[in-house]
Amino acid sequence: MKRLMQALLAAALIAGAPAYAQKEAPEIQFDSAPNALQLPAGVYLGEVGGVATNSRGDIFVYTRTGHPTITIGTARPFAHGGSRLFQFDRNGKFVGEIGKNSYGFMFAAQVRVDPNDNIWVVDQMTNMVIKFDPQGRLAMLLGRKAEAVPVPARPATGDGAGQPTDLFDRPTDVAWDAAGNIFVADGLGNARIAKFDKDGKFVKSWGKKGTAPGEFANVRSIAVDGQGNVYAADGGNKRIQVFDNNGAVKTALTNVGNAQALCMTKGSNPVLYVSNSNPPNDLDHDGEIYRMRLDGTITGKFGRAGKLLKEFGTVNAIDCRNENTLYVGEIGNLRVQKLALH
């Protein structure tokens, strides 16, 4: 009987919060500012991998804009170019570019700003997580770009657990806890979360490809709450999995569809914004963004699939430093929207 009760308790925990009927979620009224970012003449955004703000309100956009090239005329083919990191002031005026022509910029996955205003770039194809200090100087590297690119590309192998190191396979996101520990979503080639200490030393990793608790179809985005719990967007399995600081499964939230982009506010009553992103090959369904409490209760939703302002095309990034002023980066519509929630 004791074993049966333990099994039932574990099943209830993994099932997570009761699914809140998405169609019943209250609509949040909001506006989208036209021309929120002013780029220089002749410069354009491509697919927006990430958008983030710092404590001063400066805006950073990591975008798939450039001229990706694979040089194959040597014994060691290598890839370079393809993404750029732009900086804007709080009013959306272009300030400059960070890391121009960087060896580590190839295919923008995400940009985040930590509590100390350091700027972290995640690049999916160079397999690197790059930390810049607030002045834009290189401060730390996680991961490693291969010296050569196999042409044609080799198919992915393994179960997605990866190597117990900081060698990534298409990483997607980065987050931190209050102690400064670093969590990397090594989420597309692999399907795991890697933990490092504040100095970048590898601690452990967890996860692999699958559908069971603690396994992932992919890990598109992560966030960490004030208690150090890690929230992972497992969109392929239509859930957000929640782990303690060392990777033990706590629960799963299964009421937000194809969870792709996560953003968690700070403070005593944090909320989680989650994009139910439409796939890049079908921009005409889903697309809404949910606002929820950390127990999984949805408190509202806004937006829909589409190409106009206040509509979304494959949201890959949300910045929510201010709970009611969001920056949303879209892959499908090649833009950043600045939203004011009412």
XYZ file of C-alpha atoms in Angstrom:
342
model
C 0.000 0.000 0.000
C 2.845 2.374 0.865
C 4.440 1.844 -2.562
C 1.090 2.422 -4.270
C 0.620 5.730 -2.439
C 4.133 6.807 -3.373
C 3.466 5.996 -7.035
C 0.203 7.931 -7.028
C 1.898 10.925 -5.407
C 4.687 10.894 -7.996
C 2.153 10.686 -10.817
C 0.241 13.655 -9.435
C 3.448 15.663 -9.130
C 4.549 14.979 -12.703
C 1.094 15.761 -14.054
C 1.567 19.299 -12.757
C -1.060 21.935 -12.233
C -4.530 21.182 -13.590
C -4.844 22.365 -17.168
C -6.610 25.715 -17.366
C -8.813 25.786 -20.441
C -6.882 28.031 -22.803
C -9.986 29.353 -24.509
C -11.243 30.591 -21.131
C -8.144 32.627 -20.312
C -9.101 36.308 -20.001
C -7.901 38.562 -22.788
C -5.322 41.162 -21.796
C -5.675 44.477 -23.575
C -2.443 45.765 -25.073
C -0.869 48.037 -27.659
C 2.156 47.677 -29.892
C 4.326 50.726 -30.590
C 4.970 51.274 -34.310
C 8.645 51.634 -35.298
C 9.835 50.907 -31.781
C 13.452 50.507 -32.958
C 15.193 52.902 -35.339
C 17.907 51.196 -37.370
C 20.468 53.059 -39.472
C 19.770 53.421 -43.188
C 20.504 50.228 -45.060
C 20.537 48.022 -41.935
C 17.703 45.573 -41.295
C 16.681 42.944 -38.792
C 16.593 39.336 -39.883
C 15.049 36.546 -37.853
C 15.207 37.813 -34.269
C 16.765 35.190 -32.032
C 16.791 37.295 -28.882
C 15.866 40.627 -27.320
C 16.785 41.841 -23.828
C 17.085 45.036 -21.784
C 19.500 46.186 -19.100
C 18.878 48.189 -15.921
C 19.142 51.488 -17.839
C 16.526 50.427 -20.359
C 18.985 49.852 -23.218
C 17.718 47.236 -25.680
C 19.856 44.463 -27.168
C 18.761 42.488 -30.234
C 20.578 39.395 -31.475
C 19.438 38.847 -35.035
C 20.193 36.542 -37.951
C 21.420 39.368 -40.128
C 24.624 39.163 -42.125
C 26.357 37.045 -44.713
C 26.906 33.492 -43.444
C 29.720 31.801 -45.293
C 31.260 28.342 -45.251
C 34.775 28.416 -46.645
C 35.473 25.048 -48.285
C 38.616 25.808 -50.288
C 40.892 24.426 -47.590
C 41.385 21.181 -45.709
C 39.403 22.648 -42.786
C 36.073 24.128 -43.928
C 34.848 26.717 -41.427
C 31.758 28.892 -41.011
C 31.573 32.548 -40.092
C 29.229 35.541 -40.267
C 25.464 35.309 -40.114
C 24.329 37.160 -36.979
C 24.763 40.562 -35.355
C 24.163 42.048 -31.902
C 22.618 45.536 -32.005
C 22.206 47.966 -29.102
C 19.505 50.656 -28.822
C 18.803 53.202 -26.097
C 15.623 53.141 -24.007
C 13.833 55.201 -26.694
C 14.727 52.773 -29.459
C 17.490 54.898 -31.000
C 20.350 52.895 -32.490
C 23.494 53.078 -30.322
C 25.882 50.653 -31.968
C 26.923 47.080 -32.539
C 28.654 44.720 -30.117
C 31.025 41.967 -31.240
C 30.930 42.871 -34.908
C 32.366 40.075 -37.082
C 32.817 37.926 -33.984
C 34.103 34.392 -34.529
C 31.286 33.222 -32.232
C 28.375 34.832 -34.118
C 26.753 32.594 -36.696
C 23.111 31.715 -35.987
C 21.393 33.811 -33.313
C 19.558 31.774 -30.678
C 19.123 34.195 -27.756
C 20.447 37.224 -25.871
C 19.948 37.779 -22.132
C 21.148 40.398 -19.640
C 22.075 39.194 -16.154
C 21.470 41.094 -12.857
C 24.849 42.817 -13.215
C 24.074 44.100 -16.726
C 26.413 41.641 -18.415
C 25.186 40.684 -21.890
C 25.039 36.971 -22.747
C 24.711 35.765 -26.335
C 23.713 32.194 -27.207
C 24.653 31.051 -30.709
C 23.083 27.873 -32.011
C 25.553 27.026 -34.775
C 28.886 27.973 -33.193
C 27.739 26.108 -30.057
C 28.902 28.949 -27.856
C 27.523 31.039 -24.992
C 29.382 34.352 -24.937
C 29.412 36.797 -22.025
C 30.155 40.482 -22.609
C 30.582 42.938 -19.763
C 28.317 46.032 -19.621
C 30.813 47.914 -21.814
C 30.647 45.239 -24.496
C 34.033 43.629 -23.772
C 34.387 39.865 -23.956
C 34.277 38.411 -20.425
C 33.632 34.639 -20.623
C 33.095 31.838 -23.120
C 31.163 28.620 -22.599
C 31.201 25.983 -25.292
C 33.494 25.682 -28.268
C 33.212 26.312 -31.967
C 34.583 23.460 -34.055
C 37.632 24.229 -36.173
C 35.978 22.663 -39.192
C 32.434 22.211 -40.484
C 31.531 18.819 -42.004
C 30.241 19.281 -45.554
C 27.671 17.868 -46.013
C 26.504 18.149 -42.393
C 26.438 14.954 -40.389
C 23.105 13.867 -38.851
C 22.672 14.189 -35.103
C 23.550 11.099 -33.089
C 23.087 9.981 -29.489
C 20.208 10.246 -27.051
C 20.475 14.007 -26.480
C 22.156 13.733 -23.065
C 25.307 15.210 -24.564
C 28.721 15.148 -22.935
C 29.089 16.050 -19.226
C 31.017 19.184 -20.163
C 30.393 22.566 -21.758
C 30.522 21.116 -25.264
C 27.099 22.036 -26.613
C 25.066 20.924 -29.608
C 22.803 23.768 -30.750
C 22.237 25.597 -27.431
C 19.220 27.883 -27.161
C 19.151 29.892 -23.903
C 20.896 30.866 -20.665
C 19.702 31.862 -17.159
C 21.099 32.367 -13.630
C 20.106 31.785 -10.036
C 20.644 34.141 -7.095
C 24.054 32.593 -6.354
C 25.251 33.300 -9.882
C 25.124 29.694 -11.081
C 24.681 29.541 -14.850
C 22.118 27.315 -16.561
C 22.376 26.656 -20.301
C 19.596 25.127 -22.382
C 21.534 22.798 -24.665
C 18.288 22.162 -26.329
C 18.101 21.365 -30.048
C 20.962 19.050 -31.047
C 21.054 17.801 -27.478
C 18.065 17.864 -25.128
C 19.530 18.740 -21.751
C 20.187 21.526 -19.255
C 23.794 22.148 -18.192
C 24.663 23.822 -14.894
C 27.871 25.808 -14.239
C 29.087 27.721 -11.223
C 29.490 31.504 -11.351
C 33.052 31.122 -12.656
C 31.967 28.955 -15.582
C 33.054 25.593 -14.153
C 30.817 22.705 -15.249
C 28.774 21.252 -12.378
C 26.314 18.797 -13.915
C 23.687 18.316 -16.602
C 20.365 16.532 -16.892
C 17.875 15.493 -19.543
C 17.822 13.589 -22.818
C 15.450 13.142 -25.728
C 12.115 11.570 -24.835
C 8.683 12.124 -23.379
C 9.100 10.877 -19.806
C 9.467 13.269 -16.859
C 12.899 14.873 -17.029
C 13.226 14.148 -20.749
C 12.708 16.656 -23.558
C 11.650 16.806 -27.160
C 13.700 20.005 -27.122
C 14.556 22.807 -24.708
C 13.776 26.107 -26.402
C 13.932 28.440 -23.408
C 14.616 28.453 -19.665
C 14.006 30.685 -16.645
C 15.007 30.490 -12.970
C 12.867 31.691 -10.055
C 13.940 33.254 -6.755
C 14.218 29.846 -5.070
C 16.514 28.539 -7.794
C 13.949 26.339 -9.515
C 14.536 25.925 -13.254
C 11.665 26.215 -15.757
C 12.280 24.609 -19.153
C 10.118 25.104 -22.253
C 9.706 21.619 -23.692
C 7.600 22.754 -26.636
C 7.783 19.505 -28.573
C 6.079 17.780 -25.634
C 3.712 20.736 -25.095
C 4.782 21.420 -21.532
C 7.013 23.439 -19.255
C 9.000 21.224 -16.920
C 10.057 22.542 -13.519
C 13.185 21.266 -11.748
C 14.903 22.060 -8.500
C 18.364 23.636 -8.600
C 20.058 20.256 -9.068
C 17.790 18.882 -11.776
C 15.239 16.851 -9.813
C 11.792 16.982 -11.426
C 9.242 18.958 -9.409
C 6.251 19.339 -11.723
C 5.111 20.016 -15.268
C 2.817 22.753 -16.594
C 0.827 21.477 -19.551
C -1.647 24.249 -20.312
C 0.196 26.607 -22.671
C 0.483 24.712 -25.932
C 3.776 24.807 -27.821
C 5.881 26.633 -25.235
C 8.822 28.270 -27.005
C 9.815 31.546 -25.324
C 9.828 32.122 -21.542
C 10.338 35.258 -19.492
C 9.959 35.544 -15.710
C 9.564 38.836 -13.872
C 11.455 39.597 -10.672
C 10.103 40.653 -7.283
C 7.957 39.075 -4.596
C 5.127 38.035 -6.939
C 6.791 36.934 -10.174
C 4.803 36.043 -13.250
C 5.818 33.928 -16.211
C 5.179 34.930 -19.815
C 5.010 32.011 -22.245
C 4.657 32.089 -26.009
C 2.501 29.419 -27.638
C 4.543 29.930 -30.772
C 3.355 28.945 -34.192
C 5.844 26.922 -36.243
C 7.849 28.745 -38.942
C 6.055 26.800 -41.677
C 2.532 27.754 -40.538
C 2.092 31.291 -39.247
C -1.703 31.223 -39.279
C -2.548 29.455 -36.028
C -1.780 29.786 -32.300
C 0.747 32.565 -31.649
C -0.727 33.959 -28.414
C 1.324 34.776 -25.326
C 0.140 33.621 -21.894
C 0.695 35.269 -18.525
C 0.701 32.838 -15.619
C 1.598 32.462 -11.977
C 4.390 30.088 -11.088
C 1.885 27.486 -9.889
C 0.644 27.216 -13.488
C -2.505 29.309 -13.121
C -3.078 31.351 -16.262
C -4.104 34.942 -15.500
C -4.502 36.121 -19.086
C -3.417 35.919 -22.702
C -2.909 38.321 -25.588
C -2.150 38.351 -29.288
C -2.678 35.861 -32.072
C -0.959 34.528 -35.161
C -0.470 37.031 -37.938
C 1.733 39.629 -39.554
C 0.261 42.941 -38.377
C 1.089 44.833 -35.203
C -0.289 43.004 -32.127
C 0.011 39.719 -34.045
C 2.925 37.297 -33.790
C 4.958 35.069 -36.088
C 7.023 32.466 -34.214
C 8.023 34.326 -31.057
C 11.504 33.238 -29.986
C 12.221 35.817 -27.269
C 10.388 37.871 -24.627
C 11.893 40.527 -22.364
C 9.772 41.344 -19.291
C 11.993 43.497 -17.077
C 8.888 45.647 -16.666
C 5.836 43.427 -16.178
C 3.633 45.645 -18.337
C 6.181 46.658 -20.985
C 7.390 43.719 -23.032
C 9.773 43.384 -25.952
C 8.937 40.443 -28.201
C 11.336 39.061 -30.820
C 9.846 37.219 -33.791
C 11.490 34.823 -36.217
C 8.608 34.706 -38.684
C 8.071 38.461 -38.995
C 11.725 39.602 -38.719
C 11.009 42.190 -36.044
C 10.828 43.272 -32.407
C 7.536 44.562 -31.030
C 7.340 46.799 -27.960
C 4.119 46.009 -26.117
C 2.263 47.964 -23.447
C -0.129 45.768 -21.427
C -3.174 47.403 -19.822
